[in-house]
XYZ file of C-alpha atoms in Angstrom:
353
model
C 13.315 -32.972 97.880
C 11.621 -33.949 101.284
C 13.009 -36.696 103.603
C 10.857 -38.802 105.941
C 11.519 -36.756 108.979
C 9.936 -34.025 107.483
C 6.702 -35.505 105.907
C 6.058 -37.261 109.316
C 6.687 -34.107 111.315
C 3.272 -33.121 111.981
C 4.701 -29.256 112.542
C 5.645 -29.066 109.383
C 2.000 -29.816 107.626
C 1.434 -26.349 106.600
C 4.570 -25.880 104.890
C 4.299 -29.149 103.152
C 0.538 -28.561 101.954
C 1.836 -25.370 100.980
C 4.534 -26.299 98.694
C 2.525 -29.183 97.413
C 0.252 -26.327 96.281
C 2.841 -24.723 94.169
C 4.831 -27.593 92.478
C 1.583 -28.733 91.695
C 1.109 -28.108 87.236
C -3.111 -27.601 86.056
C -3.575 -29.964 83.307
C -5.115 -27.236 81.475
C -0.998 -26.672 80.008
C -1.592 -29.851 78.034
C -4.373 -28.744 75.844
C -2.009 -25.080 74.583
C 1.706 -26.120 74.742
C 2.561 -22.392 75.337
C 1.186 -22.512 78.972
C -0.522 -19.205 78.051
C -3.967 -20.958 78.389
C -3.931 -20.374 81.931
C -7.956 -21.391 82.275
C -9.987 -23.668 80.200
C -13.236 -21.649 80.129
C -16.460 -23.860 79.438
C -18.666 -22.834 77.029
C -21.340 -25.051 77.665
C -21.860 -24.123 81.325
C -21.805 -20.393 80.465
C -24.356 -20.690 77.789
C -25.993 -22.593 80.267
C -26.255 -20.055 82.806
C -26.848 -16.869 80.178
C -29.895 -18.554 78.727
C -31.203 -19.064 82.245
C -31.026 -15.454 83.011
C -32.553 -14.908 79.968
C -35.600 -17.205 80.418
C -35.929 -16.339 84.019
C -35.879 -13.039 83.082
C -38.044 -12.758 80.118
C -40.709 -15.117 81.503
C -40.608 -13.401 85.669
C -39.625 -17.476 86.755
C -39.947 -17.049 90.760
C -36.123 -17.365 91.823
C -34.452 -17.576 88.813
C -35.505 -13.755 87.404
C -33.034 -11.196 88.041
C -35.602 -8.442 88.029
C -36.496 -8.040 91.454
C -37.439 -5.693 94.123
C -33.740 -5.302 94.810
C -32.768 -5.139 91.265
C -34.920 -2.279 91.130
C -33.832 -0.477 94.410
C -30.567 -0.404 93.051
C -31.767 0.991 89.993
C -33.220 3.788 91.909
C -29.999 4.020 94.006
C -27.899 4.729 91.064
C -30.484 6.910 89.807
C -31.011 5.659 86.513
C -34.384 4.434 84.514
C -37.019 6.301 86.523
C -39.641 4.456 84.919
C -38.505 1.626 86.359
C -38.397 2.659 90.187
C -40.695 1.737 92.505
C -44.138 3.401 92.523
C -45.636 4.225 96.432
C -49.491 3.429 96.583
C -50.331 4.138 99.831
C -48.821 1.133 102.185
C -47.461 -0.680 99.382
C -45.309 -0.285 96.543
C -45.963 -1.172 92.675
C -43.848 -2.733 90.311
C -43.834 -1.119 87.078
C -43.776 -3.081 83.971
C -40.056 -3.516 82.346
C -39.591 -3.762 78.832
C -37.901 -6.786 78.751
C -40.958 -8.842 80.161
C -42.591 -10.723 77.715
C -45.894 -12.463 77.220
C -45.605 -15.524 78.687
C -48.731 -17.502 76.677
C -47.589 -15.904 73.593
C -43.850 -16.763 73.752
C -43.829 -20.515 75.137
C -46.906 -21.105 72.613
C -44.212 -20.414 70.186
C -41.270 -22.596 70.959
C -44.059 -25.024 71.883
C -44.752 -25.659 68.213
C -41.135 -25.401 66.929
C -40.110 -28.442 65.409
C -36.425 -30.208 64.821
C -35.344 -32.570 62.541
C -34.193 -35.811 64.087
C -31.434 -35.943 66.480
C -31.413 -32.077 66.188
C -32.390 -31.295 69.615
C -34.813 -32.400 72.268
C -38.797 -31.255 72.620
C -39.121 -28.422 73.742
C -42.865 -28.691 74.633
C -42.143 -31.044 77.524
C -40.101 -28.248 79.005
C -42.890 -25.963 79.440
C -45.760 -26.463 82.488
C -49.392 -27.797 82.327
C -50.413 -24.386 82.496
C -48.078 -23.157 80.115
C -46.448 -20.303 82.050
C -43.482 -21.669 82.699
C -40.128 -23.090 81.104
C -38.235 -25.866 83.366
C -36.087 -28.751 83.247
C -34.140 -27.346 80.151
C -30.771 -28.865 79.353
C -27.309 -27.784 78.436
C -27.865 -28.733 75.071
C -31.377 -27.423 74.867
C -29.763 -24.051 76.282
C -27.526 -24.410 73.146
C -30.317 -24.818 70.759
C -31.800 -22.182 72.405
C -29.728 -19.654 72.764
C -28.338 -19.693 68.999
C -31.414 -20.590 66.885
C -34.743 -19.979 68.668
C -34.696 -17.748 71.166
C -33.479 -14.401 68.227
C -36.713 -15.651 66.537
C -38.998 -15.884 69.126
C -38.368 -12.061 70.494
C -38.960 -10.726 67.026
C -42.540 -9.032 66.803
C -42.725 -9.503 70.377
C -40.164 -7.657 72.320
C -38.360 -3.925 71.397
C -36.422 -3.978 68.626
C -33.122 -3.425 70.646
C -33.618 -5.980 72.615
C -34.262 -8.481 69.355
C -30.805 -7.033 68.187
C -29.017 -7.604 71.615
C -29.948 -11.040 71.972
C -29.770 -11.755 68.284
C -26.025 -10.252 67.804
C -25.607 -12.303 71.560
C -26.777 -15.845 69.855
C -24.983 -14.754 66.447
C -21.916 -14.714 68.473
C -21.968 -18.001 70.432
C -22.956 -19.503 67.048
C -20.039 -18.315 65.390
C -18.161 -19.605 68.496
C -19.113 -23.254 68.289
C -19.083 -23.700 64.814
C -17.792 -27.022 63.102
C -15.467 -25.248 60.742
C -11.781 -23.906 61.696
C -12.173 -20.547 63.466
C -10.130 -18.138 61.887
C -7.829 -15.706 63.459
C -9.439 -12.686 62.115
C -13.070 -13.679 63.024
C -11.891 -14.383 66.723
C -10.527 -11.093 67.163
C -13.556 -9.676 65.191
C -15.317 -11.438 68.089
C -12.916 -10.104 70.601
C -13.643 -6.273 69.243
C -17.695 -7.403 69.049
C -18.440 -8.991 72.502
C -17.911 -5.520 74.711
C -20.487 -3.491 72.285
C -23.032 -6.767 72.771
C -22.657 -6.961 76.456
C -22.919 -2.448 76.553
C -26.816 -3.593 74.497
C -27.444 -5.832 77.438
C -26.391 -2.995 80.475
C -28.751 -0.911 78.306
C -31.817 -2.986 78.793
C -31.635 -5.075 82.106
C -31.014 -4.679 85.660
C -27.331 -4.554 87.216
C -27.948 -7.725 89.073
C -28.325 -9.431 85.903
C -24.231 -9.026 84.970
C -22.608 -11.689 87.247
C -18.763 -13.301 86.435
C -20.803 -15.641 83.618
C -21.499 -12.215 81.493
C -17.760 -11.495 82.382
C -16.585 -14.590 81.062
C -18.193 -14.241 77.761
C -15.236 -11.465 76.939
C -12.486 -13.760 77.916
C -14.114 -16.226 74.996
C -12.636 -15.396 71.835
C -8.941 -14.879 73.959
C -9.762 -18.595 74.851
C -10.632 -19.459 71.170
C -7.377 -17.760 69.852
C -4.647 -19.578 72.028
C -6.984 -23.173 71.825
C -8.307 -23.584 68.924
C -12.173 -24.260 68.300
C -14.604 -24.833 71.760
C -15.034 -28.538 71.335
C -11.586 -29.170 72.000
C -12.472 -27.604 75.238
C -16.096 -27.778 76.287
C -17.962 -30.394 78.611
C -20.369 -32.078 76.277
C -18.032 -34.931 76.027
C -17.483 -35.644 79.255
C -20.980 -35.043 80.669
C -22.656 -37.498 78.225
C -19.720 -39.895 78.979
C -20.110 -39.113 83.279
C -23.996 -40.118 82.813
C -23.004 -42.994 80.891
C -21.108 -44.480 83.805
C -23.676 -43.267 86.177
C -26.290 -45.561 84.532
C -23.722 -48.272 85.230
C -24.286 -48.246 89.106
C -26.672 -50.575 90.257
C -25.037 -50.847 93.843
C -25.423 -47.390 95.808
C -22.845 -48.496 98.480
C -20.568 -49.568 95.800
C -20.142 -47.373 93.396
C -16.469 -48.058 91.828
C -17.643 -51.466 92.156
C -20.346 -51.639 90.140
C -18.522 -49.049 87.297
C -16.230 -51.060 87.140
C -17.806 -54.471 86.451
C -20.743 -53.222 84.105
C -17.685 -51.475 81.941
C -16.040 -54.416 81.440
C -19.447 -56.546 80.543
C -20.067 -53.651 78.452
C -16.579 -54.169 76.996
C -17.565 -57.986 76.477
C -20.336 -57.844 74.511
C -19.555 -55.132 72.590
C -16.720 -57.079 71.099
C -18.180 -60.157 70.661
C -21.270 -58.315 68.732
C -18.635 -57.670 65.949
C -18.811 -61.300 65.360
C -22.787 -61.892 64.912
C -24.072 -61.123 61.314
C -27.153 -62.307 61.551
C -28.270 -60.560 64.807
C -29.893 -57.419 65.605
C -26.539 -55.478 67.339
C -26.156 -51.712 67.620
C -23.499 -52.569 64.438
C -26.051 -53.150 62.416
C -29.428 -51.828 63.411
C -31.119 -49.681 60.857
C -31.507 -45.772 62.451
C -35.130 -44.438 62.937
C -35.166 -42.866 59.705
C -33.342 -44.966 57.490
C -33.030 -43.685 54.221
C -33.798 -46.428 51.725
C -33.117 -46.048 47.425
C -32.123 -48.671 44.874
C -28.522 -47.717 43.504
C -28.516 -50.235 40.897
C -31.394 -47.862 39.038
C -29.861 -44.870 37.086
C -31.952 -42.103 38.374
C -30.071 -39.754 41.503
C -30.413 -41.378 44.938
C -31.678 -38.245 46.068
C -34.622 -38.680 44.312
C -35.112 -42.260 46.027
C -35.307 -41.309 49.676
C -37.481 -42.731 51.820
C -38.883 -42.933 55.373
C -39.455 -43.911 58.223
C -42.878 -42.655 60.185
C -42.399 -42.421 63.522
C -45.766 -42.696 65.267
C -49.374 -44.241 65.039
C -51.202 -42.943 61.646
C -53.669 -40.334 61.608
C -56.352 -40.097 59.530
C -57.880 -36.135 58.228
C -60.690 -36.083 56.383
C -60.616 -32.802 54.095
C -64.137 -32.315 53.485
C -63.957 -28.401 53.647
C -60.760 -28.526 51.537
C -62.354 -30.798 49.041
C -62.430 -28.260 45.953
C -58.970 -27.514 46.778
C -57.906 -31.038 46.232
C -60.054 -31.787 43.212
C -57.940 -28.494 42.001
C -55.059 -29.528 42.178
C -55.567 -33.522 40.795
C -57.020 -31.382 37.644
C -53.443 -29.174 37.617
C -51.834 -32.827 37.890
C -53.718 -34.292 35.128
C -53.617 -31.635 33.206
C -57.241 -30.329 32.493
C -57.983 -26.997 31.794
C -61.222 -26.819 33.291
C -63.159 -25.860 36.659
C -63.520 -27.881 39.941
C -66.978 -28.229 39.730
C -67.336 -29.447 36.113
C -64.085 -31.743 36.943
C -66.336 -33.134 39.870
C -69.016 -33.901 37.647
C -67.396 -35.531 35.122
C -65.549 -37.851 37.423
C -68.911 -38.377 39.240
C -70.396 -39.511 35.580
C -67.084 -41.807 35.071
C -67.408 -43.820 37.857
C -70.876 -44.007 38.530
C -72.250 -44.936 34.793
């Protein structure tokens, strides 16, 4: 216990700041009463940063690729993948094509036509540049998506087929990671036995200067998952969507806590007193986007009642080329047993006599 004499003593600053610094308990012991979770590691950053690499890599993005000159210097200084190293010509010096360099048009035409459900996950089209070389302003949760779902497709056919397993075992692994359901003890250390053979695929096929802590981190994972429990105890999501909630609050630059504070509690206001208004459009009551809509006082299944909601202006396409096609099928519907063009006829006789 320190007196006052001692705290005011301006000699003894260092010592204080310096036992300060070792009384002083990480909150992280709250989340694994054991104390053995010494460091909350968070997944969503480090997915973050992996499927940057990746990206940068794959698509040669100026500053974020970690296949540069120097990458490849040190691949001749260790003396490994020759057909890698730098090529003299003359004055200057070639860079050889890697493996792991995709087609760019070919690639982001590909996760430019992928389509989500609703709520699913963002566009991924508005990511990519006018000229469509380039993938930018991708979030954490787009990295997610990413990482996990698309990215093991769009490699296949395109890349090596060790590279499609690497990053395909890599996303299989983060997706087993995050999953909803309870993580089991024997899948984590599964994991934990999995993750050094995954990361040995990836040394196989880029540059050293790709590994950095973040590829580190991804072994210390599934020790993380065993002594916490599943990732969204532990992950960011939750407190990044509620950080740039109260960042939308500020109106006042040069009051910041200010203006928190007093659009919280307006926020707090009327989101109580909207409990009390029936007959008003309130974020209680508002129908979703795609509200499903189905009669249950009927007796057929309600999944057979669906409906919904089109989001967007209408578009009409005129199948004029397809027209046979669609005659076809109305005479599969109906059930005639005869050809399109006699079907045509007839129909043309029924309506016009």
């Amino acid at each position: 216990m320190l007196d006052l004499e001692t705290i005011l003593n301006p000699k003894r600053g260092s010592e204080l700041m310096m036992m300060s610094n070792v009384e002083k308990e990480s909150h992280v012991y709250g989340i694994c009463p054991t104390g053995q979770l010494q460091h909350n590691l968070d997944v969503m950053h480090i997915e973050k940063n992996i499927c940057d690499y990746i990206f940068g890599t794959f698509l040669g993005i100026v500053g974020k690729s970690k296949d540069t000159v120097n990458a490849r210097l040190d691949l001749e200084d260790m003396g490994i993948r020759k057909h890698l190293h730098l090529k003299r010509d003359g004055n200057s010096y070639g860079v050889p094509p890697a493996p792991y360099v995709t087609q760019k048009i070919v690639f982001l035409e590909f996760l430019r036509n992928v389509k989500f459900p609703d709520g699913y996950a963002s566009a991924l089209a508005t990511c990519i540049s006018a000229d469509g070389c380039n993938l930018q302003g991708l979030k954490t949760h787009d990295c997610h998506i990413l990482l996990q779902r698309i990215l093991p497709a769009a490699v296949r056919g395109v890349m090596p087929k060790n590279i499609h397993e690497a990053i395909a075992e890599l996303g299989n692994f983060f997706q087993q990671l995050c999953a909803r359901t309870v993580l089991k003890l024997d899948v984590s250390h599964r994991m934990k036995e999995e993750i050094p053979i995954i990361l040995c695929k990836f040394e196989k096929i880029f540059p050293p200067a790709f590994f950095d802590v973040m590829l580190h981190l991804v072994v210390h994972l599934p020790d993380d998952a065993i002594l916490r429990g599943p990732v969204q105890y532990g992950w960011m999501y939750p407190v990044e969507r509620r950080l740039l909630t109260l960042k939308r609050f500020v109106r006042n630059m040069a009051r910041l806590e200010g203006s928190i504070a007093e659009a919280y509690v307006a926020n707090e206001c009327l989101h109580a007193c909207s409990r009390y208004f029936d007959d008003l459009d309130t974020r209680h009551n508002r129908a979703g986007r795609n509200r499903e809509r189905f009669d249950l006082r009927n007796d057929d299944i309600s999944v057979f009642q669906h409906g919904v909601d089109l989001l967007g202006a209408a578009k009409i396409t005129y199948l004029e080329h397809d027209y046979k096609k669609m005659v076809a099928r109305q005479c599969f519907v109906e059930g005639v047993d005869i050809s399109a063009d006699i079907y045509m006829l007839w129909l043309a006789n029924r309506i016009y006599v």
